[in-house]
mmCIF file of C-alpha atoms in Angstrom:
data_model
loop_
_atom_site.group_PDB
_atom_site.id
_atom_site.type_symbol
_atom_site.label_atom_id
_atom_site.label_comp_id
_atom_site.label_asym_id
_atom_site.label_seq_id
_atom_site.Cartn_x
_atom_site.Cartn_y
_atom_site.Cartn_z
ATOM 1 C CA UNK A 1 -15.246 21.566 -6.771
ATOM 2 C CA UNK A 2 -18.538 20.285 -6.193
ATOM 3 C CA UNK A 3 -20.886 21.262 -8.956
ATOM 4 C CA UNK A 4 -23.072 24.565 -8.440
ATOM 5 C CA UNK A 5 -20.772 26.035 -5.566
ATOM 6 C CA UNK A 6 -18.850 29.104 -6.472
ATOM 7 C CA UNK A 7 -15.047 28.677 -5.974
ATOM 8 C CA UNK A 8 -14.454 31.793 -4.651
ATOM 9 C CA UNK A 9 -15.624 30.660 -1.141
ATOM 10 C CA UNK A 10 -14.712 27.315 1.080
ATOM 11 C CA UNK A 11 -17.060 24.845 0.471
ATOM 12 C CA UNK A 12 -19.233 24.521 3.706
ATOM 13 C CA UNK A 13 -18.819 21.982 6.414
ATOM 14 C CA UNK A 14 -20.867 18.755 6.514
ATOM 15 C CA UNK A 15 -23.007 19.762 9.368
ATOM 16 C CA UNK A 16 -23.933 22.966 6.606
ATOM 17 C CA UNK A 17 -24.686 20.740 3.464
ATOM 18 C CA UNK A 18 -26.994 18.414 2.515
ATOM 19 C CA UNK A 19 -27.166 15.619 -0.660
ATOM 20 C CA UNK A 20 -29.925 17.061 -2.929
ATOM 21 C CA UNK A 21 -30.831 15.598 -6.669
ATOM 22 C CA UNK A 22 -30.174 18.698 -9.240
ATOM 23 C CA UNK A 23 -29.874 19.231 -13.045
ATOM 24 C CA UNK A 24 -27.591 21.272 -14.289
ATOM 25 C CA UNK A 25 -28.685 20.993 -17.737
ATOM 26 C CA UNK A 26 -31.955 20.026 -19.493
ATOM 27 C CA UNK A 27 -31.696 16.701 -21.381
ATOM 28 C CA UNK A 28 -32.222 12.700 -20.078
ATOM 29 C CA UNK A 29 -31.839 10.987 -16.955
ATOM 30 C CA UNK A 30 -28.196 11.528 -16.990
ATOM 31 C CA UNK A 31 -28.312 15.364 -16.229
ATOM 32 C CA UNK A 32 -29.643 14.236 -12.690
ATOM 33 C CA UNK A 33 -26.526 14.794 -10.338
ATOM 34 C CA UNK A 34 -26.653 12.780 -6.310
ATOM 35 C CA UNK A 35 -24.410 15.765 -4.609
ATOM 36 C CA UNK A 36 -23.511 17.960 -2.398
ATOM 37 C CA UNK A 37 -24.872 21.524 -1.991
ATOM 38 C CA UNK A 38 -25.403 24.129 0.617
ATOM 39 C CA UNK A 39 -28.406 23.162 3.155
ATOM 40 C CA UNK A 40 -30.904 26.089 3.402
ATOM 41 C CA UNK A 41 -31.812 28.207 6.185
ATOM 42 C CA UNK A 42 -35.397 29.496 6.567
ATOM 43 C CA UNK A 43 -36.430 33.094 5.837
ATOM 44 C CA UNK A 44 -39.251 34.835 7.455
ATOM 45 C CA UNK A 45 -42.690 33.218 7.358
ATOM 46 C CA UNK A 46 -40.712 29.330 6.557
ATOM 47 C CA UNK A 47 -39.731 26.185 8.070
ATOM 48 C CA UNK A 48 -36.870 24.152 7.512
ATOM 49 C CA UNK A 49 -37.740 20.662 7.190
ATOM 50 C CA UNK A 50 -35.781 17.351 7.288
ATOM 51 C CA UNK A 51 -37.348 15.344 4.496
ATOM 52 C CA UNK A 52 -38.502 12.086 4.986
ATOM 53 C CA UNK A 53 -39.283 11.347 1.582
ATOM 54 C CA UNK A 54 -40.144 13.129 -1.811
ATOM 55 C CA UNK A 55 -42.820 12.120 -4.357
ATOM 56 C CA UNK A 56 -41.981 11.417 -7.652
ATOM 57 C CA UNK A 57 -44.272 12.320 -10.423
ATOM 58 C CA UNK A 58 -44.955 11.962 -14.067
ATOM 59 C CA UNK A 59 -44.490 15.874 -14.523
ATOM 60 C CA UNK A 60 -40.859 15.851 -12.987
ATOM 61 C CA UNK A 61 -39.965 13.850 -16.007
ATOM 62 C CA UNK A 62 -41.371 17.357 -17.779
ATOM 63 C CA UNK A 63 -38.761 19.575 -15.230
ATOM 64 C CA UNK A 64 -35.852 17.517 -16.609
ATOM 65 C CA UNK A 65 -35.782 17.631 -19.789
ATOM 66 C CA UNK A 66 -37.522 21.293 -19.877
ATOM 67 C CA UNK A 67 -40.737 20.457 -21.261
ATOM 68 C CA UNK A 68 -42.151 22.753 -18.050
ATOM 69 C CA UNK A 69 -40.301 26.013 -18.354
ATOM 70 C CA UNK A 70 -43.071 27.816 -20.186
ATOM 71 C CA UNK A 71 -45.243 26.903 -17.090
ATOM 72 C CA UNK A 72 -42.740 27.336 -14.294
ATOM 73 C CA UNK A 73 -39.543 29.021 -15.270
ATOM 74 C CA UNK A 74 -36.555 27.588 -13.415
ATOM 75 C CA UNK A 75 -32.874 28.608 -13.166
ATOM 76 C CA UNK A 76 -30.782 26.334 -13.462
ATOM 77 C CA UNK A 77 -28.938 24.023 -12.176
ATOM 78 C CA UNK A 78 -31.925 23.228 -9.560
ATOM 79 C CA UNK A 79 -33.598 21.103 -7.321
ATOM 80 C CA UNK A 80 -36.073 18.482 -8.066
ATOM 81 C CA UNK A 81 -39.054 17.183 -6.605
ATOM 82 C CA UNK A 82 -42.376 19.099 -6.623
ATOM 83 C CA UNK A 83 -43.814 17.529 -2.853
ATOM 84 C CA UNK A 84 -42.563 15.790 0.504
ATOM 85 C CA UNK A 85 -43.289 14.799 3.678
ATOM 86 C CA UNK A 86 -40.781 15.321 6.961
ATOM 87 C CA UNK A 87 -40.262 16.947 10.719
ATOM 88 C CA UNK A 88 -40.070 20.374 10.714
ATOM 89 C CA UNK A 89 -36.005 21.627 12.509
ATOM 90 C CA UNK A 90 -35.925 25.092 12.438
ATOM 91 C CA UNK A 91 -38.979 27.697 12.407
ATOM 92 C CA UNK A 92 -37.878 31.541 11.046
ATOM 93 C CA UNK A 93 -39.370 34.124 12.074
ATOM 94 C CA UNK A 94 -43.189 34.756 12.298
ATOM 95 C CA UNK A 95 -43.870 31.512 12.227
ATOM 96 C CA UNK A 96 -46.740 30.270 14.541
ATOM 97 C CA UNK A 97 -48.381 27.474 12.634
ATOM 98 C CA UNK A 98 -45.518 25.112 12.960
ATOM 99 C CA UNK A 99 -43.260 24.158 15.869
ATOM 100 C CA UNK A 100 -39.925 22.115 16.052
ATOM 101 C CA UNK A 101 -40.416 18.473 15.814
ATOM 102 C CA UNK A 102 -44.313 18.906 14.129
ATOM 103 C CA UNK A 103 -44.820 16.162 10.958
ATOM 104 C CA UNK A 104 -45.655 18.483 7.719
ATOM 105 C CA UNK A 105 -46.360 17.727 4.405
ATOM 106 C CA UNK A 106 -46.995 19.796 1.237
ATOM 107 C CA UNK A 107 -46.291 20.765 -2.604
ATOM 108 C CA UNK A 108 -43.218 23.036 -3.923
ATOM 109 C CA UNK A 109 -44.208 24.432 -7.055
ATOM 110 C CA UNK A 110 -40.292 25.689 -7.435
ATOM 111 C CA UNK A 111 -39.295 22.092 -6.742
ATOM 112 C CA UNK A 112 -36.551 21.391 -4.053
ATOM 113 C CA UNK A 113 -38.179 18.318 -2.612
ATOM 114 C CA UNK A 114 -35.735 15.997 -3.533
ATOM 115 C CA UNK A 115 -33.304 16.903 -1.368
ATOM 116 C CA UNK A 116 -32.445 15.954 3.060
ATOM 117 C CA UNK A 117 -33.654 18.983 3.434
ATOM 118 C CA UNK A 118 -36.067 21.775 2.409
ATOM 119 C CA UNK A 119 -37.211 25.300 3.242
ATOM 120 C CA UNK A 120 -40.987 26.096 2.362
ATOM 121 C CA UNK A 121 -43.413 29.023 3.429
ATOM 122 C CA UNK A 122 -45.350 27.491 6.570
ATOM 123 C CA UNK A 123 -48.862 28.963 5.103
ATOM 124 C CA UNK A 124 -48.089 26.557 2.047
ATOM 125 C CA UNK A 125 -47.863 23.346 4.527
ATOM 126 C CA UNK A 126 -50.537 21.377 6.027
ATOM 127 C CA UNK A 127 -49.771 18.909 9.215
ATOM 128 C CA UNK A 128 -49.032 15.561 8.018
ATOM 129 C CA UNK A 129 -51.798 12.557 8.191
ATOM 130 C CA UNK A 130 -51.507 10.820 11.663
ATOM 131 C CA UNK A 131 -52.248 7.717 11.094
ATOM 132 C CA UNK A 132 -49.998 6.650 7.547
ATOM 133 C CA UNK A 133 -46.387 6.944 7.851
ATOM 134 C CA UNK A 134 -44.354 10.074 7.225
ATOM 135 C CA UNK A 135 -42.908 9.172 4.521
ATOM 136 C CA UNK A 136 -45.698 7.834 2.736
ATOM 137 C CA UNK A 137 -47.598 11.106 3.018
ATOM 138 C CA UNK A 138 -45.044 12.805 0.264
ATOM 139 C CA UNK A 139 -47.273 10.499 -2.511
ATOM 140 C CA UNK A 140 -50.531 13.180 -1.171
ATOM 141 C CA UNK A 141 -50.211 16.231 -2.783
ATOM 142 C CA UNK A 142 -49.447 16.755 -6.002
ATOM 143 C CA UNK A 143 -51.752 13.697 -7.360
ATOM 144 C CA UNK A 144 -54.378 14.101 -4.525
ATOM 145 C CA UNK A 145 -54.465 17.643 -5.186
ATOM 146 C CA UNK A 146 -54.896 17.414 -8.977
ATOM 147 C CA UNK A 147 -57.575 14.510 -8.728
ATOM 148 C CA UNK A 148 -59.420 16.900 -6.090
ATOM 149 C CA UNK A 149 -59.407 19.769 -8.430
ATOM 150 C CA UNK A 150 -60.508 18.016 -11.427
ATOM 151 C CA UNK A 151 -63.494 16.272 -9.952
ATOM 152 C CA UNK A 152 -64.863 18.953 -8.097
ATOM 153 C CA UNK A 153 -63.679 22.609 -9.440
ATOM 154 C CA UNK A 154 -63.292 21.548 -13.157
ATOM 155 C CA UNK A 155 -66.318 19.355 -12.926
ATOM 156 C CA UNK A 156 -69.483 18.828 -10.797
ATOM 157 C CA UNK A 157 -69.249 15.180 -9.448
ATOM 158 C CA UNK A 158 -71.970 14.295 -6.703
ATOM 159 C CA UNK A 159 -74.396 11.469 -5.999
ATOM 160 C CA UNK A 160 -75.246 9.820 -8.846
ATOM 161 C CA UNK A 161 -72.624 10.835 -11.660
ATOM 162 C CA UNK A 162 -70.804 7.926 -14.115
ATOM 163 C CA UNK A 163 -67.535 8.778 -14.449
ATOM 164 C CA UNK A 164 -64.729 7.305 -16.284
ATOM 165 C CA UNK A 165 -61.502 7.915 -15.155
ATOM 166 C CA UNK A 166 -58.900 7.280 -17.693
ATOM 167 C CA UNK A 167 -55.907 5.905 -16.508
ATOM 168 C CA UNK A 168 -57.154 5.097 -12.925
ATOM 169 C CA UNK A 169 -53.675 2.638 -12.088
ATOM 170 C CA UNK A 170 -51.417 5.797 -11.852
ATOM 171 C CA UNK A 171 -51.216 8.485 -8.887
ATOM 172 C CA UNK A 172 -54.075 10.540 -9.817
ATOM 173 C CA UNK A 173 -56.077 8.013 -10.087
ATOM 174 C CA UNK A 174 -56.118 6.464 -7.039
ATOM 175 C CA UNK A 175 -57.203 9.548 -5.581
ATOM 176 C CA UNK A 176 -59.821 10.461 -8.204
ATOM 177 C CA UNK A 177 -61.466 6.770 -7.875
ATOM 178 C CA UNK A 178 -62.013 6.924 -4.198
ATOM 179 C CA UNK A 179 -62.815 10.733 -4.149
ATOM 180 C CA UNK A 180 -65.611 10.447 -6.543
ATOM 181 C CA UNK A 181 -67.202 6.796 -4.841
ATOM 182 C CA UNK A 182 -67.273 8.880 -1.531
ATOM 183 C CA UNK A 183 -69.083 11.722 -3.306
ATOM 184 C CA UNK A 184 -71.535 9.301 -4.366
ATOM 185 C CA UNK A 185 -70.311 8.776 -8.387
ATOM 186 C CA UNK A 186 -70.693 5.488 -10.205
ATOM 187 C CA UNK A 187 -67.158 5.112 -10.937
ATOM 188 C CA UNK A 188 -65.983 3.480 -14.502
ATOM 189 C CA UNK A 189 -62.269 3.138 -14.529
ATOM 190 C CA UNK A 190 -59.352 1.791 -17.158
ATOM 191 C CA UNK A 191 -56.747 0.075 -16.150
ATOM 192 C CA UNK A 192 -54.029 -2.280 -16.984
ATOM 193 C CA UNK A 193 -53.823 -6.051 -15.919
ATOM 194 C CA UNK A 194 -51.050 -4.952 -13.425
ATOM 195 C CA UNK A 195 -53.557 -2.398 -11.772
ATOM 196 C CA UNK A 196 -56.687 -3.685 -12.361
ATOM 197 C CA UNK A 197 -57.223 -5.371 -8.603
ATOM 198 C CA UNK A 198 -55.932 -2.345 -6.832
ATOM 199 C CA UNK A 199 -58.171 0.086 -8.728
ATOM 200 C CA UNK A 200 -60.982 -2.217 -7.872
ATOM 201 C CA UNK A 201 -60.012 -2.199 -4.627
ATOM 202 C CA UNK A 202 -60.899 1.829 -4.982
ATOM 203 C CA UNK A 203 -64.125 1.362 -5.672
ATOM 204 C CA UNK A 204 -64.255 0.973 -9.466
ATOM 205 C CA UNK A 205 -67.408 -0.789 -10.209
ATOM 206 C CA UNK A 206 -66.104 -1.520 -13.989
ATOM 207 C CA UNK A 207 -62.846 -2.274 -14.850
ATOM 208 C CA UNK A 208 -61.887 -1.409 -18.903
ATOM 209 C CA UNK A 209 -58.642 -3.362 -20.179
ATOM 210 C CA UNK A 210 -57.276 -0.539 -21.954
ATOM 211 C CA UNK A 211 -54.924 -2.795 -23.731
ATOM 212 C CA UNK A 212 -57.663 -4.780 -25.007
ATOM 213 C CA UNK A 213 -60.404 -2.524 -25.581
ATOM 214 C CA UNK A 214 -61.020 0.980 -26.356
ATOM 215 C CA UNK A 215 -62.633 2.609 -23.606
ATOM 216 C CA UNK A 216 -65.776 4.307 -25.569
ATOM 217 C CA UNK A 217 -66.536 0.842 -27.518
ATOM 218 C CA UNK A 218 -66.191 -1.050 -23.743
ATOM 219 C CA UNK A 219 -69.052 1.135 -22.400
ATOM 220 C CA UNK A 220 -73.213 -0.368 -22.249
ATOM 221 C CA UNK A 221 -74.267 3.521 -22.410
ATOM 222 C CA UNK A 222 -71.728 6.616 -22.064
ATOM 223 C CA UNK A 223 -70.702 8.590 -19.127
ATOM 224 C CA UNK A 224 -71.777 12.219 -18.048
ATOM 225 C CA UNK A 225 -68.154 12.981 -16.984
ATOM 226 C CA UNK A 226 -64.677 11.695 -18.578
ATOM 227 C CA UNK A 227 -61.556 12.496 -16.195
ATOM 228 C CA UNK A 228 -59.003 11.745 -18.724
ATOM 229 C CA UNK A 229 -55.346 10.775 -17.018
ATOM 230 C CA UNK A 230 -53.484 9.758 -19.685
ATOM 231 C CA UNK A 231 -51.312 11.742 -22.715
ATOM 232 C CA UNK A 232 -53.663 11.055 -25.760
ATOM 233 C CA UNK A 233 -52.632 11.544 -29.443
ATOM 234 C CA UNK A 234 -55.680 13.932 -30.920
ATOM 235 C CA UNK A 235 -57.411 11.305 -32.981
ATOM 236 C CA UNK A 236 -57.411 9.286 -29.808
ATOM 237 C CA UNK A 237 -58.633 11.984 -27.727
ATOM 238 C CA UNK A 238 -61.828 12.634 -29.954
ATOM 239 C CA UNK A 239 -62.325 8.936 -29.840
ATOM 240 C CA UNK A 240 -62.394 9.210 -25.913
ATOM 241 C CA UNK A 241 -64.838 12.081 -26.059
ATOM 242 C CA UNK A 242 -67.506 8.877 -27.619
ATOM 243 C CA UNK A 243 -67.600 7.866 -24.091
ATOM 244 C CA UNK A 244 -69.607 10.873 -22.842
ATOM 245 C CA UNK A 245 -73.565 11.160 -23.148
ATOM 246 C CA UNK A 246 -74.722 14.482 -25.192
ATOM 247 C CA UNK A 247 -74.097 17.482 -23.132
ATOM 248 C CA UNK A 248 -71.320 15.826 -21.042
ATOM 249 C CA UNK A 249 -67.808 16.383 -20.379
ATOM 250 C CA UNK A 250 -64.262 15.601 -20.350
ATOM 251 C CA UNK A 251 -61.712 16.823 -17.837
ATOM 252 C CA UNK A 252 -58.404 16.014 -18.750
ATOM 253 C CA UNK A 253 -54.806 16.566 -16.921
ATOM 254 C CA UNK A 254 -52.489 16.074 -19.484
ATOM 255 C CA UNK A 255 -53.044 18.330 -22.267
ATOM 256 C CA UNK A 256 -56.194 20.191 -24.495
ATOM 257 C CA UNK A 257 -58.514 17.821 -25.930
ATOM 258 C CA UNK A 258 -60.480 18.872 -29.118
ATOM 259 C CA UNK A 259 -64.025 17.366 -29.534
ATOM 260 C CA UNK A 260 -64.940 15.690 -32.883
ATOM 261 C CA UNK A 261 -66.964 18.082 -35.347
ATOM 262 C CA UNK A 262 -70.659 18.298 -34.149
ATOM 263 C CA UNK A 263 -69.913 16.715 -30.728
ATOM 264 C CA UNK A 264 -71.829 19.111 -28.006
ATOM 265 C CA UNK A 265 -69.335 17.416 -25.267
ATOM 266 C CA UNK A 266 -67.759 20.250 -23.387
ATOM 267 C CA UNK A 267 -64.195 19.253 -22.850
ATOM 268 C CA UNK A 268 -62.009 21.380 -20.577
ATOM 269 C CA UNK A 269 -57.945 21.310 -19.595
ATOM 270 C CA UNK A 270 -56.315 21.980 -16.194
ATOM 271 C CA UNK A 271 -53.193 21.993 -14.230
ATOM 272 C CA UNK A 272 -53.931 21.477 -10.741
ATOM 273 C CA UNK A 273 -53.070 24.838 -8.508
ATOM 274 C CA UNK A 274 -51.419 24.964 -4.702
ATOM 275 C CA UNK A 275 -54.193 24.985 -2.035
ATOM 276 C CA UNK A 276 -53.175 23.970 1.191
ATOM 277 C CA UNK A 277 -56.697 24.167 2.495
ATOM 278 C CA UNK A 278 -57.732 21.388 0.149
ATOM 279 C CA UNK A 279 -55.089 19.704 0.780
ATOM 280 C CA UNK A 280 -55.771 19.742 4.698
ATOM 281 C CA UNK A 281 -59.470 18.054 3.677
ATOM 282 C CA UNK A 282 -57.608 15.504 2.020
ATOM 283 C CA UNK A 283 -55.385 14.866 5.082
ATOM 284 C CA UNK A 284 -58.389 14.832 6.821
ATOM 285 C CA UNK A 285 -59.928 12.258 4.824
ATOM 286 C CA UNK A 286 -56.842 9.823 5.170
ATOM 287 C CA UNK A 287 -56.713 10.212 9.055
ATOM 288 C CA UNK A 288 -60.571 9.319 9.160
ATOM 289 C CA UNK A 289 -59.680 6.141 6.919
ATOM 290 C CA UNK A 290 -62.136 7.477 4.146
ATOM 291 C CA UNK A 291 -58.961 7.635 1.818
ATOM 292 C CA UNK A 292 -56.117 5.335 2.091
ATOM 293 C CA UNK A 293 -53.278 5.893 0.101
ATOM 294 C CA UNK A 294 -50.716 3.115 -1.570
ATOM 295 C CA UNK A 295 -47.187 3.616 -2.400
ATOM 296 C CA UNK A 296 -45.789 0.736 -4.738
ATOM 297 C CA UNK A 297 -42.041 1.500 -4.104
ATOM 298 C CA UNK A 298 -39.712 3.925 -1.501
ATOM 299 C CA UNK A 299 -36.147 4.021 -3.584
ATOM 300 C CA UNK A 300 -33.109 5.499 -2.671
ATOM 301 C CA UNK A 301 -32.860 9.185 -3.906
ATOM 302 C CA UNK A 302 -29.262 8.210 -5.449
ATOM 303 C CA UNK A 303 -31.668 6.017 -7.779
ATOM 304 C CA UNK A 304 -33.954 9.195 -9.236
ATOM 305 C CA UNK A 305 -32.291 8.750 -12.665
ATOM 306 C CA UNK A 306 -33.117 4.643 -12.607
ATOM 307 C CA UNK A 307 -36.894 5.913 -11.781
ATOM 308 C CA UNK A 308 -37.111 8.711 -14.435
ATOM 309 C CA UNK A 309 -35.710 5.745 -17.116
ATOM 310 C CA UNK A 310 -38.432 3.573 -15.956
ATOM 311 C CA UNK A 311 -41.141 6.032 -16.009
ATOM 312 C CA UNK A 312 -39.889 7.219 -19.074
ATOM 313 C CA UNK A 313 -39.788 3.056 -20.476
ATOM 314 C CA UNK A 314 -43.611 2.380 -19.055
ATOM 315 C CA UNK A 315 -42.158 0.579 -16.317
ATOM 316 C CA UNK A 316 -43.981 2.216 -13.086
ATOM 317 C CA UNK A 317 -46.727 1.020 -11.493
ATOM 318 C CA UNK A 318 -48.715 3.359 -9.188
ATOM 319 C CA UNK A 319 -46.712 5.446 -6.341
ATOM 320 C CA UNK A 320 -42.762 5.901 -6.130
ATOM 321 C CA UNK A 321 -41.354 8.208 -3.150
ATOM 322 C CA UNK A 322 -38.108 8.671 -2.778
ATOM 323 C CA UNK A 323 -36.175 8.492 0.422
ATOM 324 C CA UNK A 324 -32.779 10.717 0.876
#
């Protein structure tokens, strides 16, 4: 019997199922199962989409190994994949927004995205970037999103503002470097020798070696905002608040960082929320060329384990989508 189908019914015929990646228990790569499972139908108000690719993030390392269920509680086994891009096959009922055949793109906060198929409330979708290919638009939300968020809900970044974005090589911070140049921000950004061109290809106008150089001791004068990337042990994380000027700030994505003693820098925590309306600015922005967006690999969705191992090893280098 194929895993996660009750016994007590026949197993449904191929036209009905679909090859989705699931756990069916928390632990290492190896709990990701390639198989076969039921393919959804939509329910009022949702689409069902053919996926033509899934992003892969940092945080579905997180869903695995249930480092997340405190912030999303999930029944297992599941799906994963937190955002895709593919062609909308079947509307349910309600829906106007979307028609049969229209390209769509968006964030699952349940996860399912790594899967042939998907079912997702239309309202939660935004159309899919024109001129970038489908599959390619699955590496949008979930980083695009959180680098939106952070530069201009959690902080104030306009004309004008130095920023250093910690850990600008990754997902996030491809986003967050060209967001914050076209808001008019002096951008600072660390990077490794693998990333260094590409994130100067953002707009960076300094490039830290972060395996060289601490970024606070690399800077002529500090910065009024740090967007902080990267997991940071504590002691490290005070160290990184150095780099902002008296009265400035840190943002970070990736956990609570707690100022040194005496420090008046305000530093602040966030995990990026759902909004398809930003996310349809951000679309916007990569159709009018303003944004462009990079994907470093498109693997097989067999291979999810091989990419969680090489997250997990330090191994990836910017954007990985996965293609079922």
């Amino acid at each position: 019997m194929t895993p996660g189908l009750r016994s007590d019914r026949p197993a449904p015929s191929p036209s009905a199922t679909m090859m989705a990646a699931r756990v069916h228990a928390f632990g290492g790569p190896d709990v990701i199962r390639h198989e076969r499972v039921p393919r959804p139908s939509p329910g009022p108000g949702e689409v069902l989409v053919r996926v033509a690719a899934a992003g892969f993030n940092p945080s579905d390392v997180g869903f695995r190994a249930g480092m997340m269920r405190d912030i999303v509680p999930l029944d297992l086994p599941f799906t994963l994949g937190s955002e895709a891009a593919g062609t909308v096959v079947q509307v349910g009922d309600g829906v106007e927004r979307f028609a049969v055949g229209d390209h769509v793109v968006g964030r699952l906060d349940e996860g399912g995205a790594a899967a042939e198929y998907l079912t997702a409330s239309a309202a939660r979708l935004a159309s899919a970037p024109s001129g970038l290919p489908l599959a390619h638009a699955a590496a949008i939300p979930v980083a695009g999103l959180t680098a939106w968020q952070g530069l201009f809900d959690h902080a104030r970044v306009g004309p004008g503002t130095r920023i250093l974005v910690n850990g600008a090589g990754g997902g996030v911070g491809m986003f967050a470097v060209q967001l914050a140049r076209r808001a008019g921000a002096r951008v600072i950004a660390t990077a490794g020798p693998r990333s260094s061109d590409r994130v100067r290809g953002y707009g960076a106008e300094q490039i830290i070696d972060y395996t060289r150089v601490p970024p606070h001791e690399a800077l002529d004068r500090p910065v009024d905002l740090v967007f902080n990337l990267v997991p940071t042990a504590p002691e490290a994380a005070r160290a990184l608040c150095r780099a902002a000027r008296p009265g400035g700030s840190l943002v970070s994505i990736t956990g609570p960082v707690q100022p040194p003693p005496g420090s008046d820098v305000t530093a602040a925590h966030f995990v990026a929320r759902n909004d398809p309306a930003q996310l349809a600015e951000l679309i916007a922005l990569v159709d009018y060329g303003a944004v462009r967006v990079d994907v470093a690999a498109a693997r097989p969705l067999a291979e999810l384990p091989a990419v969680h191992r090489d997250a997990e090893a330090g191994r990836a280098n910017g954007r990985t989508i996965l293609v079922p």
